[in-house]
Amino acid sequence: MKEKLVVIGNGMAGMRTVEELLEIAPEKYDITVFGAEPYGNYNRILLSPVLAGEKTIDEIMLNDLQWYEDNKITLYKGVTVTGIDRSACKVIADDGTEVKYDRLLMATGSEPFIIPVPGSDLPGVISFRDIHDVDLMIDAAKTKQHAVVIGGGLLGLEAANGLMKQGMSVTVVHLMDWLMERQMDRVSGDMLRKSLEAKGMNFMLKASTKEIVGKGKVQGVRFEDGSELAADIVVMAVGIRPNIKLAKQVGLHCERGIVVNDTLQTFDPKIYSVGECVQHRGLTYGLVAPLFEMAKVCANHLAGYGIGIYKGSVTSTKLKVTGIDLFSAGDFTGDTTTEDIVVHDSHQGIYKKIVIKDNKILGAVLYGDTIDGAWYFQLMREQTNISDIRSHLMFGKAHLGDSGHGGNVVADMSDDTEICGCNGVCKGDIVKAITSKGLFTLEEVRAHTKASSSCGSCTGLVEQIMESTLGGDYATPESKPMCGCTDHTHDYVRQAIRDQKLVKISDVFTALKWKTDDGCAACRTSLNYYLISTWPKEARDDSQSRFINERAHANIQKDGTYSVIPRMWGGMTTPVELRAIADVAEKFNLDTVHVTGGQRIGLYGVKKEELPLVWKDLNEKGLVSGHAYGKALRTVKTCVGREWCRFGTQDSTAIGIKLEKLTWGSWMPHKFKMAASGCPRNCAEATIKDFGVVCVDSGYELHIGGNGGVKVRATDLLTRVDTEEEVLEYAAAFVQLYREEARYLERTAPWIERVGFSYVKESLVDDAEKRKSLAERFKYSQEVTRSQDDPWEQRATGGVDAHEFVPLKVIG
Amino acid sequence: MSNWIEVGKIEDIPPLGARVVKNGNVDIAVFRNNKNEVFAVNDECPHRKGQLSQGIVHDKSVTCPLHNWKIDLTTGEAMGPDEGCTGHYQVKVEQGVIFLEL
């Protein structure tokens, strides 16, 4: 028999937990939900746009009644739970319903705080919390003129904006010196006030409410200084309090909220709690992103998996008032131990302030131009050392060598602007999917729209669209799990592989409690790489956990045929090799022969069954795999250098060949390209490669982290060395550092931006011992994996993976 | 009328792998999962005709190598938010020998 789970509270936190739970343990519980409001689950964050007339109630529903039915959840809507009998394990509701539970989830949310002044119970005093409140305000706006909103915080300003849009004249009354003082400093708070005044909103700052006056209904507000303001309605938006009435009544330990541990369990082990009602490590939260993080962890424990802990959340804020851009996160005030970087353009209405301590971002306030908010927030949460990018920081991510999509402002884009160029997804498609399907995470948007699911270069744009559609508090997880099969991050999994000496994929699944039996295409390929790169001798390559190109040692094309690109060391070839390629092309009717960007020749249209035959012919003339299909060294591009060129300073072709002979065949997190130019004219384009050598008269400049693809990024100059031996040692060490520390499918450019160029430089240049041991480990890995035994030859004549290339059976 | 055709032995297909049976002009992808269950579907993703036999197999599904669509091997249906279906075949395994109903 299934266990019984009862959920008190039909809001976003409770239902998100249920959704997460259904995903990982759909058969574990009979679920019953009590909700005091007479609706399904709706997106409370979007009440402000509803009040402003920009959305309808239907548009903000997350789970309609059909959803409860489809998932066999018993929903008691409009029913309030009035008691819990903890010894008999049952809840009691106001309509007399009693339901027994094995596990109870309290997600009672919060309630608006009403300041206890005389008159606060008069008709016409409204809070701003649920659909009912919004209905009251919209009704009032139809017949009444003057609204006073008490509270100049996020909620108060959104309420005031909505009422103004509904045609009322609105005055916001605020106790403090400037608006949103918990999210803004004085400068940005004043800029916000001016923008809102220009829209027609009125303000009374430093105003302390003494009494709400009126006979039988609200007529005005009286202040401590004796002045009065006429009002037909008064909206109280001074804050929220965790709703802990029921929890307290039944003796659960509460302080400001229901106290929970890192697994979201209350002091009663059968009772869990998530959302705005909880107090975790001394903090309570009122934004959606933390609720979702809690939901994920709580669902995992309810499912009985017992992994994952909630460590608290770092939050950011964005105001949902159309035409006002502000962003705030972390500690934006600072103290004597912190430094500020400030840009203030009062003419354009732009203000940016970043607070820094020990080269890490502590907090930020942005006003007028918030496009980089998500980026600063990410740098802040990941505690990235910003010393390398400090001089560019204020100008945003677009100025970090990102000439791809950077600099576009999604808010200004029309709905038919193409966002994802790979899959042809427009802005309107994404917005529609987010609102109509109730999406909250990047993964959900990827699954439903395919945007950002191919090359990933538009991920930032998609995140911005999510932010502008959902508000700033959309769920960016603290750290992204590897895939849906686990809650662990790439870095965590890799560390576990190292620490626990895991050498098989199945060992990883067991040790880290994978949620699926076989993993998926994303995690299996990553794990296979982490295992063979961490334990080159002990781990065995699992070909079924490789993408087809690496399994077949050729690139699959869209018609199901393959391409074959032999290696040409350092871009050099011979008449014999060219003749062999020409012969193969004729013999197998390969009409398309293409010179690649990396100085190789590609043959296209090879049938899979014929691959071993093509390889055999090429092998006989000395040609081997060019790994154009692999996460591995692709090519080393060179110029002819000193041997021929009148400007050449060193033998760049020779160094290119040596680099290629050193590193080919090694599996890496992603593809890896090199180049060697004979002089600073740099004809081999070494400064957009993963590792580039530019010869100069006195020696060799070594460059790293370039990219000519999705996002053009010029290399960073690592160092200058005198001899070829040093070039080779640095190359081996750099490749090995990348192999050991970058995440699977992370190119060198984003990896270096993530860990910081200084870190890489310290590891390779300043620490000669580390460099030498990295280079040693690289050579060891090359030797023990026999990675330079040509994979084509093994398959053409060595009998490896024969089943891969012949049909199981031919019928008819 | 059912017509069961022998196509090979289960150990001819690697666990979590696939092989192709050529039936006239039609390619059929035959899969084996980690529990030694065998499935057969048309070797053509409903999206852009990618060869499903070249994908990565997990549980009772395969991820297409071209654009990562996930296909349910028991029905040939696309999973998750994607929509589409490729034909599937009845399979039986007797004493390690695989038969397809064609």
mmCIF file of N, CA and C in Angstrom, chain A residues 423 437 444 446-450 453-454 517-522 524-525 542-549 551-552 556-562 608-609 802-812, chain B residues 5-9 12-24 28 30 33-35 48-51 53-60 63-70 81-82 98 100 102:
data_model
loop_
_atom_site.group_PDB
_atom_site.id
_atom_site.type_symbol
_atom_site.label_atom_id
_atom_site.label_comp_id
_atom_site.label_asym_id
_atom_site.label_seq_id
_atom_site.Cartn_x
_atom_site.Cartn_y
_atom_site.Cartn_z
ATOM 1 N N ASN A 423 18.248 26.518 -33.836
ATOM 2 C CA ASN A 423 16.950 25.858 -33.945
ATOM 3 C C ASN A 423 15.842 26.783 -34.405
ATOM 4 N N LYS A 437 3.072 27.517 -20.509
ATOM 5 C CA LYS A 437 3.371 26.209 -19.919
ATOM 6 C C LYS A 437 3.893 26.338 -18.497
ATOM 7 N N GLU A 444 13.809 23.641 -18.483
ATOM 8 C CA GLU A 444 12.442 23.503 -18.968
ATOM 9 C C GLU A 444 12.261 24.252 -20.287
ATOM 10 N N ARG A 446 14.550 24.956 -22.448
ATOM 11 C CA ARG A 446 15.264 24.200 -23.488
ATOM 12 C C ARG A 446 14.428 23.028 -23.975
ATOM 13 N N ALA A 447 13.840 22.292 -23.039
ATOM 14 C CA ALA A 447 13.088 21.100 -23.429
ATOM 15 C C ALA A 447 11.877 21.481 -24.267
ATOM 16 N N HIS A 448 11.208 22.569 -23.915
ATOM 17 C CA HIS A 448 9.967 22.898 -24.610
ATOM 18 C C HIS A 448 10.185 23.670 -25.907
ATOM 19 N N THR A 449 11.230 24.504 -25.973
ATOM 20 C CA THR A 449 11.383 25.344 -27.162
ATOM 21 C C THR A 449 12.584 24.957 -28.009
ATOM 22 N N LYS A 450 13.510 24.208 -27.437
ATOM 23 C CA LYS A 450 14.793 23.864 -28.077
ATOM 24 C C LYS A 450 15.761 25.062 -28.117
ATOM 25 N N SER A 453 19.523 24.864 -26.830
ATOM 26 C CA SER A 453 19.832 23.461 -26.554
ATOM 27 C C SER A 453 20.835 22.869 -27.534
ATOM 28 N N SER A 454 21.299 23.663 -28.488
ATOM 29 C CA SER A 454 22.312 23.100 -29.397
ATOM 30 C C SER A 454 23.698 23.618 -29.078
ATOM 31 N N ASP A 517 18.548 4.149 -13.781
ATOM 32 C CA ASP A 517 19.348 2.927 -13.823
ATOM 33 C C ASP A 517 20.569 3.068 -14.725
ATOM 34 N N ASP A 518 20.350 3.654 -15.902
ATOM 35 C CA ASP A 518 21.432 3.698 -16.894
ATOM 36 C C ASP A 518 21.941 5.110 -17.169
ATOM 37 N N GLY A 519 21.483 6.119 -16.417
ATOM 38 C CA GLY A 519 21.867 7.479 -16.762
ATOM 39 C C GLY A 519 21.208 7.915 -18.059
ATOM 40 N N CYS A 520 21.788 8.917 -18.705
ATOM 41 C CA CYS A 520 21.232 9.398 -19.970
ATOM 42 C C CYS A 520 22.392 9.783 -20.881
ATOM 43 N N ALA A 521 22.042 10.275 -22.074
ATOM 44 C CA ALA A 521 23.081 10.614 -23.046
ATOM 45 C C ALA A 521 24.020 11.693 -22.512
ATOM 46 N N ALA A 522 23.495 12.568 -21.641
ATOM 47 C CA ALA A 522 24.349 13.656 -21.136
ATOM 48 C C ALA A 522 25.297 13.157 -20.047
ATOM 49 N N ARG A 524 26.150 9.985 -19.101
ATOM 50 C CA ARG A 524 27.033 8.850 -19.376
ATOM 51 C C ARG A 524 28.283 9.291 -20.135
ATOM 52 N N THR A 525 28.100 10.215 -21.122
ATOM 53 C CA THR A 525 29.267 10.673 -21.884
ATOM 54 C C THR A 525 30.224 11.451 -20.969
ATOM 55 N N ASP A 542 34.109 3.109 -22.128
ATOM 56 C CA ASP A 542 32.843 2.445 -22.412
ATOM 57 C C ASP A 542 32.266 3.000 -23.705
ATOM 58 N N SER A 543 32.370 2.219 -24.779
ATOM 59 C CA SER A 543 31.997 2.787 -26.080
ATOM 60 C C SER A 543 30.498 3.072 -26.162
ATOM 61 N N GLN A 544 29.663 2.370 -25.385
ATOM 62 C CA GLN A 544 28.220 2.671 -25.434
ATOM 63 C C GLN A 544 27.894 3.972 -24.707
ATOM 64 N N SER A 545 28.876 4.538 -24.016
ATOM 65 C CA SER A 545 28.669 5.835 -23.375
ATOM 66 C C SER A 545 29.395 6.928 -24.151
ATOM 67 N N ARG A 546 29.590 6.666 -25.410
ATOM 68 C CA ARG A 546 30.191 7.688 -26.265
ATOM 69 C C ARG A 546 29.207 8.080 -27.338
ATOM 70 N N PHE A 547 29.265 9.337 -27.690
ATOM 71 C CA PHE A 547 28.481 9.833 -28.793
ATOM 72 C C PHE A 547 28.928 9.089 -30.058
ATOM 73 N N ILE A 548 28.003 8.879 -30.978
ATOM 74 C CA ILE A 548 28.276 8.031 -32.142
ATOM 75 C C ILE A 548 29.575 8.389 -32.863
ATOM 76 N N ASN A 549 29.884 9.675 -32.989
ATOM 77 C CA ASN A 549 31.090 10.056 -33.725
ATOM 78 C C ASN A 549 32.345 9.436 -33.124
ATOM 79 N N ARG A 551 32.313 6.799 -31.135
ATOM 80 C CA ARG A 551 32.184 5.349 -31.136
ATOM 81 C C ARG A 551 32.607 4.811 -32.504
ATOM 82 N N ALA A 552 32.221 5.527 -33.578
ATOM 83 C CA ALA A 552 32.509 5.051 -34.925
ATOM 84 C C ALA A 552 33.789 5.654 -35.497
ATOM 85 N N ILE A 556 29.152 11.637 -38.060
ATOM 86 C CA ILE A 556 27.881 11.321 -38.701
ATOM 87 C C ILE A 556 27.372 12.600 -39.373
ATOM 88 N N GLN A 557 26.857 12.453 -40.594
ATOM 89 C CA GLN A 557 26.307 13.602 -41.319
ATOM 90 C C GLN A 557 24.788 13.499 -41.295
ATOM 91 N N LYS A 558 24.113 14.555 -41.762
ATOM 92 C CA LYS A 558 22.668 14.545 -41.558
ATOM 93 C C LYS A 558 21.952 13.453 -42.347
ATOM 94 N N ASP A 559 22.576 12.917 -43.411
ATOM 95 C CA ASP A 559 21.924 11.834 -44.169
ATOM 96 C C ASP A 559 22.340 10.458 -43.670
ATOM 97 N N GLY A 560 23.094 10.411 -42.548
ATOM 98 C CA GLY A 560 23.473 9.120 -41.998
ATOM 99 C C GLY A 560 24.781 8.571 -42.544
ATOM 100 N N THR A 561 25.368 9.253 -43.538
ATOM 101 C CA THR A 561 26.704 8.842 -43.969
ATOM 102 C C THR A 561 27.732 9.528 -43.070
ATOM 103 N N TYR A 562 28.999 9.220 -43.317
ATOM 104 C CA TYR A 562 30.060 9.717 -42.440
ATOM 105 C C TYR A 562 31.124 10.474 -43.236
ATOM 106 N N LYS A 608 28.582 3.791 -43.644
ATOM 107 C CA LYS A 608 29.189 3.262 -42.434
ATOM 108 C C LYS A 608 29.877 1.918 -42.681
ATOM 109 N N GLU A 609 29.238 1.055 -43.480
ATOM 110 C CA GLU A 609 29.820 -0.265 -43.738
ATOM 111 C C GLU A 609 31.169 -0.158 -44.437
ATOM 112 N N ALA A 802 33.924 -4.820 -34.533
ATOM 113 C CA ALA A 802 33.458 -5.200 -35.876
ATOM 114 C C ALA A 802 31.949 -5.050 -35.990
ATOM 115 N N HIS A 803 31.240 -5.360 -34.893
ATOM 116 C CA HIS A 803 29.772 -5.294 -34.941
ATOM 117 C C HIS A 803 29.275 -3.899 -35.294
ATOM 118 N N GLU A 804 30.108 -2.905 -35.033
ATOM 119 C CA GLU A 804 29.678 -1.519 -35.259
ATOM 120 C C GLU A 804 29.426 -1.252 -36.746
ATOM 121 N N PHE A 805 30.114 -1.973 -37.612
ATOM 122 C CA PHE A 805 30.127 -1.582 -39.022
ATOM 123 C C PHE A 805 29.379 -2.519 -39.970
ATOM 124 N N VAL A 806 28.798 -3.596 -39.425
ATOM 125 C CA VAL A 806 28.018 -4.481 -40.308
ATOM 126 C C VAL A 806 26.603 -4.627 -39.767
ATOM 127 N N PRO A 807 25.621 -4.783 -40.682
ATOM 128 C CA PRO A 807 24.246 -4.983 -40.218
ATOM 129 C C PRO A 807 24.139 -6.300 -39.472
ATOM 130 N N LEU A 808 23.150 -6.375 -38.576
ATOM 131 C CA LEU A 808 22.899 -7.608 -37.855
ATOM 132 C C LEU A 808 22.417 -8.668 -38.843
ATOM 133 N N LYS A 809 21.560 -8.247 -39.760
ATOM 134 C CA LYS A 809 21.032 -9.188 -40.747
ATOM 135 C C LYS A 809 20.500 -8.408 -41.947
ATOM 136 N N VAL A 810 20.629 -8.973 -43.107
ATOM 137 C CA VAL A 810 20.043 -8.380 -44.303
ATOM 138 C C VAL A 810 18.957 -9.331 -44.775
ATOM 139 N N ILE A 811 17.725 -8.791 -44.860
ATOM 140 C CA ILE A 811 16.584 -9.618 -45.262
ATOM 141 C C ILE A 811 16.154 -9.182 -46.660
ATOM 142 N N GLY A 812 15.898 -10.120 -47.531
ATOM 143 C CA GLY A 812 15.360 -9.806 -48.857
ATOM 144 C C GLY A 812 16.373 -9.219 -49.813
ATOM 145 N N ILE B 5 10.645 -13.527 -37.891
ATOM 146 C CA ILE B 5 11.897 -13.725 -38.623
ATOM 147 C C ILE B 5 13.062 -13.693 -37.629
ATOM 148 N N GLU B 6 13.911 -14.675 -37.719
ATOM 149 C CA GLU B 6 15.107 -14.693 -36.869
ATOM 150 C C GLU B 6 16.117 -13.676 -37.399
ATOM 151 N N VAL B 7 16.651 -12.852 -36.516
ATOM 152 C CA VAL B 7 17.595 -11.833 -37.005
ATOM 153 C C VAL B 7 18.981 -11.961 -36.381
ATOM 154 N N GLY B 8 19.140 -12.755 -35.355
ATOM 155 C CA GLY B 8 20.480 -12.882 -34.775
ATOM 156 C C GLY B 8 20.396 -13.260 -33.313
ATOM 157 N N LYS B 9 21.556 -13.298 -32.662
ATOM 158 C CA LYS B 9 21.593 -13.677 -31.252
ATOM 159 C C LYS B 9 21.722 -12.428 -30.386
ATOM 160 N N ASP B 12 24.972 -10.683 -30.050
ATOM 161 C CA ASP B 12 25.479 -9.934 -31.202
ATOM 162 C C ASP B 12 25.308 -8.429 -31.012
ATOM 163 N N ILE B 13 24.435 -8.061 -30.075
ATOM 164 C CA ILE B 13 24.218 -6.632 -29.806
ATOM 165 C C ILE B 13 24.854 -6.307 -28.455
ATOM 166 N N PRO B 14 25.723 -5.291 -28.373
ATOM 167 C CA PRO B 14 26.321 -4.964 -27.078
ATOM 168 C C PRO B 14 25.247 -4.418 -26.114
ATOM 169 N N PRO B 15 25.374 -4.685 -24.809
ATOM 170 C CA PRO B 15 24.432 -4.110 -23.854
ATOM 171 C C PRO B 15 24.416 -2.588 -24.010
ATOM 172 N N LEU B 16 23.230 -1.992 -23.936
ATOM 173 C CA LEU B 16 23.046 -0.553 -24.159
ATOM 174 C C LEU B 16 23.511 -0.166 -25.563
ATOM 175 N N GLY B 17 23.340 -1.088 -26.513
ATOM 176 C CA GLY B 17 23.752 -0.801 -27.878
ATOM 177 C C GLY B 17 22.654 -1.160 -28.869
ATOM 178 N N ALA B 18 22.967 -1.058 -30.146
ATOM 179 C CA ALA B 18 21.990 -1.334 -31.189
ATOM 180 C C ALA B 18 22.685 -1.872 -32.422
ATOM 181 N N ARG B 19 21.925 -2.639 -33.226
ATOM 182 C CA ARG B 19 22.388 -3.070 -34.536
ATOM 183 C C ARG B 19 21.265 -2.818 -35.533
ATOM 184 N N VAL B 20 21.626 -2.867 -36.809
ATOM 185 C CA VAL B 20 20.634 -2.593 -37.841
ATOM 186 C C VAL B 20 20.267 -3.884 -38.553
ATOM 187 N N VAL B 21 18.961 -4.071 -38.793
ATOM 188 C CA VAL B 21 18.504 -5.142 -39.678
ATOM 189 C C VAL B 21 17.996 -4.475 -40.951
ATOM 190 N N LYS B 22 18.549 -4.867 -42.089
ATOM 191 C CA LYS B 22 18.117 -4.279 -43.354
ATOM 192 C C LYS B 22 17.008 -5.156 -43.914
ATOM 193 N N ASN B 23 15.822 -4.594 -43.989
ATOM 194 C CA ASN B 23 14.664 -5.336 -44.483
ATOM 195 C C ASN B 23 14.241 -4.689 -45.803
ATOM 196 N N GLY B 24 14.795 -5.144 -46.897
ATOM 197 C CA GLY B 24 14.544 -4.480 -48.164
ATOM 198 C C GLY B 24 15.078 -3.060 -48.096
ATOM 199 N N ILE B 28 15.808 -1.325 -39.872
ATOM 200 C CA ILE B 28 15.190 -1.493 -38.551
ATOM 201 C C ILE B 28 16.318 -1.481 -37.522
ATOM 202 N N VAL B 30 17.607 -2.463 -33.951
ATOM 203 C CA VAL B 30 17.293 -3.428 -32.891
ATOM 204 C C VAL B 30 18.183 -3.109 -31.689
ATOM 205 N N ASN B 33 18.982 -3.473 -24.029
ATOM 206 C CA ASN B 33 19.296 -2.612 -22.889
ATOM 207 C C ASN B 33 20.037 -3.410 -21.818
ATOM 208 N N ASN B 34 20.223 -2.778 -20.659
ATOM 209 C CA ASN B 34 21.033 -3.384 -19.612
ATOM 210 C C ASN B 34 20.339 -4.550 -18.930
ATOM 211 N N LYS B 35 19.021 -4.651 -19.142
ATOM 212 C CA LYS B 35 18.279 -5.760 -18.537
ATOM 213 C C LYS B 35 18.053 -6.868 -19.569
ATOM 214 N N ARG B 48 14.112 14.574 -37.670
ATOM 215 C CA ARG B 48 14.823 14.822 -38.935
ATOM 216 C C ARG B 48 15.459 13.548 -39.491
ATOM 217 N N LYS B 49 14.829 12.427 -39.207
ATOM 218 C CA LYS B 49 15.248 11.145 -39.772
ATOM 219 C C LYS B 49 16.633 10.683 -39.322
ATOM 220 N N GLY B 50 17.083 11.126 -38.170
ATOM 221 C CA GLY B 50 18.363 10.638 -37.660
ATOM 222 C C GLY B 50 18.301 9.136 -37.427
ATOM 223 N N GLN B 51 19.470 8.483 -37.543
ATOM 224 C CA GLN B 51 19.499 7.031 -37.344
ATOM 225 C C GLN B 51 19.521 6.725 -35.858
ATOM 226 N N SER B 53 19.634 3.983 -34.401
ATOM 227 C CA SER B 53 20.576 2.910 -34.047
ATOM 228 C C SER B 53 21.933 3.479 -33.635
ATOM 229 N N GLN B 54 22.194 4.715 -33.974
ATOM 230 C CA GLN B 54 23.480 5.322 -33.643
ATOM 231 C C GLN B 54 23.419 6.137 -32.350
ATOM 232 N N GLY B 55 22.264 6.119 -31.685
ATOM 233 C CA GLY B 55 22.087 6.938 -30.493
ATOM 234 C C GLY B 55 22.608 6.278 -29.233
ATOM 235 N N ILE B 56 22.382 6.945 -28.098
ATOM 236 C CA ILE B 56 22.796 6.391 -26.809
ATOM 237 C C ILE B 56 21.559 5.798 -26.125
ATOM 238 N N VAL B 57 21.681 4.538 -25.701
ATOM 239 C CA VAL B 57 20.539 3.792 -25.157
ATOM 240 C C VAL B 57 20.536 3.896 -23.628
ATOM 241 N N HIS B 58 19.371 4.147 -23.050
ATOM 242 C CA HIS B 58 19.249 4.134 -21.587
ATOM 243 C C HIS B 58 17.839 3.709 -21.224
ATOM 244 N N ASP B 59 17.748 2.803 -20.265
ATOM 245 C CA ASP B 59 16.467 2.263 -19.818
ATOM 246 C C ASP B 59 15.726 1.682 -21.034
ATOM 247 N N LYS B 60 14.530 2.208 -21.309
ATOM 248 C CA LYS B 60 13.810 1.715 -22.489
ATOM 249 C C LYS B 60 13.716 2.804 -23.539
ATOM 250 N N THR B 63 18.467 8.147 -27.225
ATOM 251 C CA THR B 63 18.595 9.553 -27.560
ATOM 252 C C THR B 63 19.148 9.661 -28.973
ATOM 253 N N CYS B 64 18.430 10.332 -29.846
ATOM 254 C CA CYS B 64 18.830 10.449 -31.248
ATOM 255 C C CYS B 64 20.151 11.213 -31.371
ATOM 256 N N PRO B 65 21.061 10.739 -32.231
ATOM 257 C CA PRO B 65 22.358 11.404 -32.335
ATOM 258 C C PRO B 65 22.299 12.781 -32.997
ATOM 259 N N LEU B 66 21.241 13.081 -33.741
ATOM 260 C CA LEU B 66 21.250 14.366 -34.454
ATOM 261 C C LEU B 66 20.850 15.544 -33.562
ATOM 262 N N HIS B 67 19.693 15.467 -32.916
ATOM 263 C CA HIS B 67 19.236 16.623 -32.132
ATOM 264 C C HIS B 67 18.726 16.246 -30.745
ATOM 265 N N ASN B 68 19.179 15.108 -30.233
ATOM 266 C CA ASN B 68 18.865 14.725 -28.859
ATOM 267 C C ASN B 68 17.388 14.502 -28.551
ATOM 268 N N TRP B 69 16.607 14.124 -29.551
ATOM 269 C CA TRP B 69 15.241 13.716 -29.204
ATOM 270 C C TRP B 69 15.324 12.373 -28.489
ATOM 271 N N LYS B 70 14.411 12.191 -27.527
ATOM 272 C CA LYS B 70 14.374 10.899 -26.830
ATOM 273 C C LYS B 70 13.187 10.097 -27.342
ATOM 274 N N PRO B 81 8.512 16.804 -24.096
ATOM 275 C CA PRO B 81 7.696 17.779 -24.827
ATOM 276 C C PRO B 81 7.681 17.553 -26.339
ATOM 277 N N ASP B 82 8.617 16.740 -26.859
ATOM 278 C CA ASP B 82 8.628 16.536 -28.305
ATOM 279 C C ASP B 82 7.493 15.607 -28.725
ATOM 280 N N ILE B 98 16.974 -13.761 -31.332
ATOM 281 C CA ILE B 98 16.015 -12.662 -31.469
ATOM 282 C C ILE B 98 15.151 -12.883 -32.713
ATOM 283 N N LEU B 100 11.963 -10.976 -34.965
ATOM 284 C CA LEU B 100 11.123 -9.808 -35.199
ATOM 285 C C LEU B 100 9.872 -10.240 -35.937
ATOM 286 N N LEU B 102 7.522 -9.397 -38.707
ATOM 287 C CA LEU B 102 7.564 -8.493 -39.876
ATOM 288 C C LEU B 102 6.352 -8.727 -40.779
#
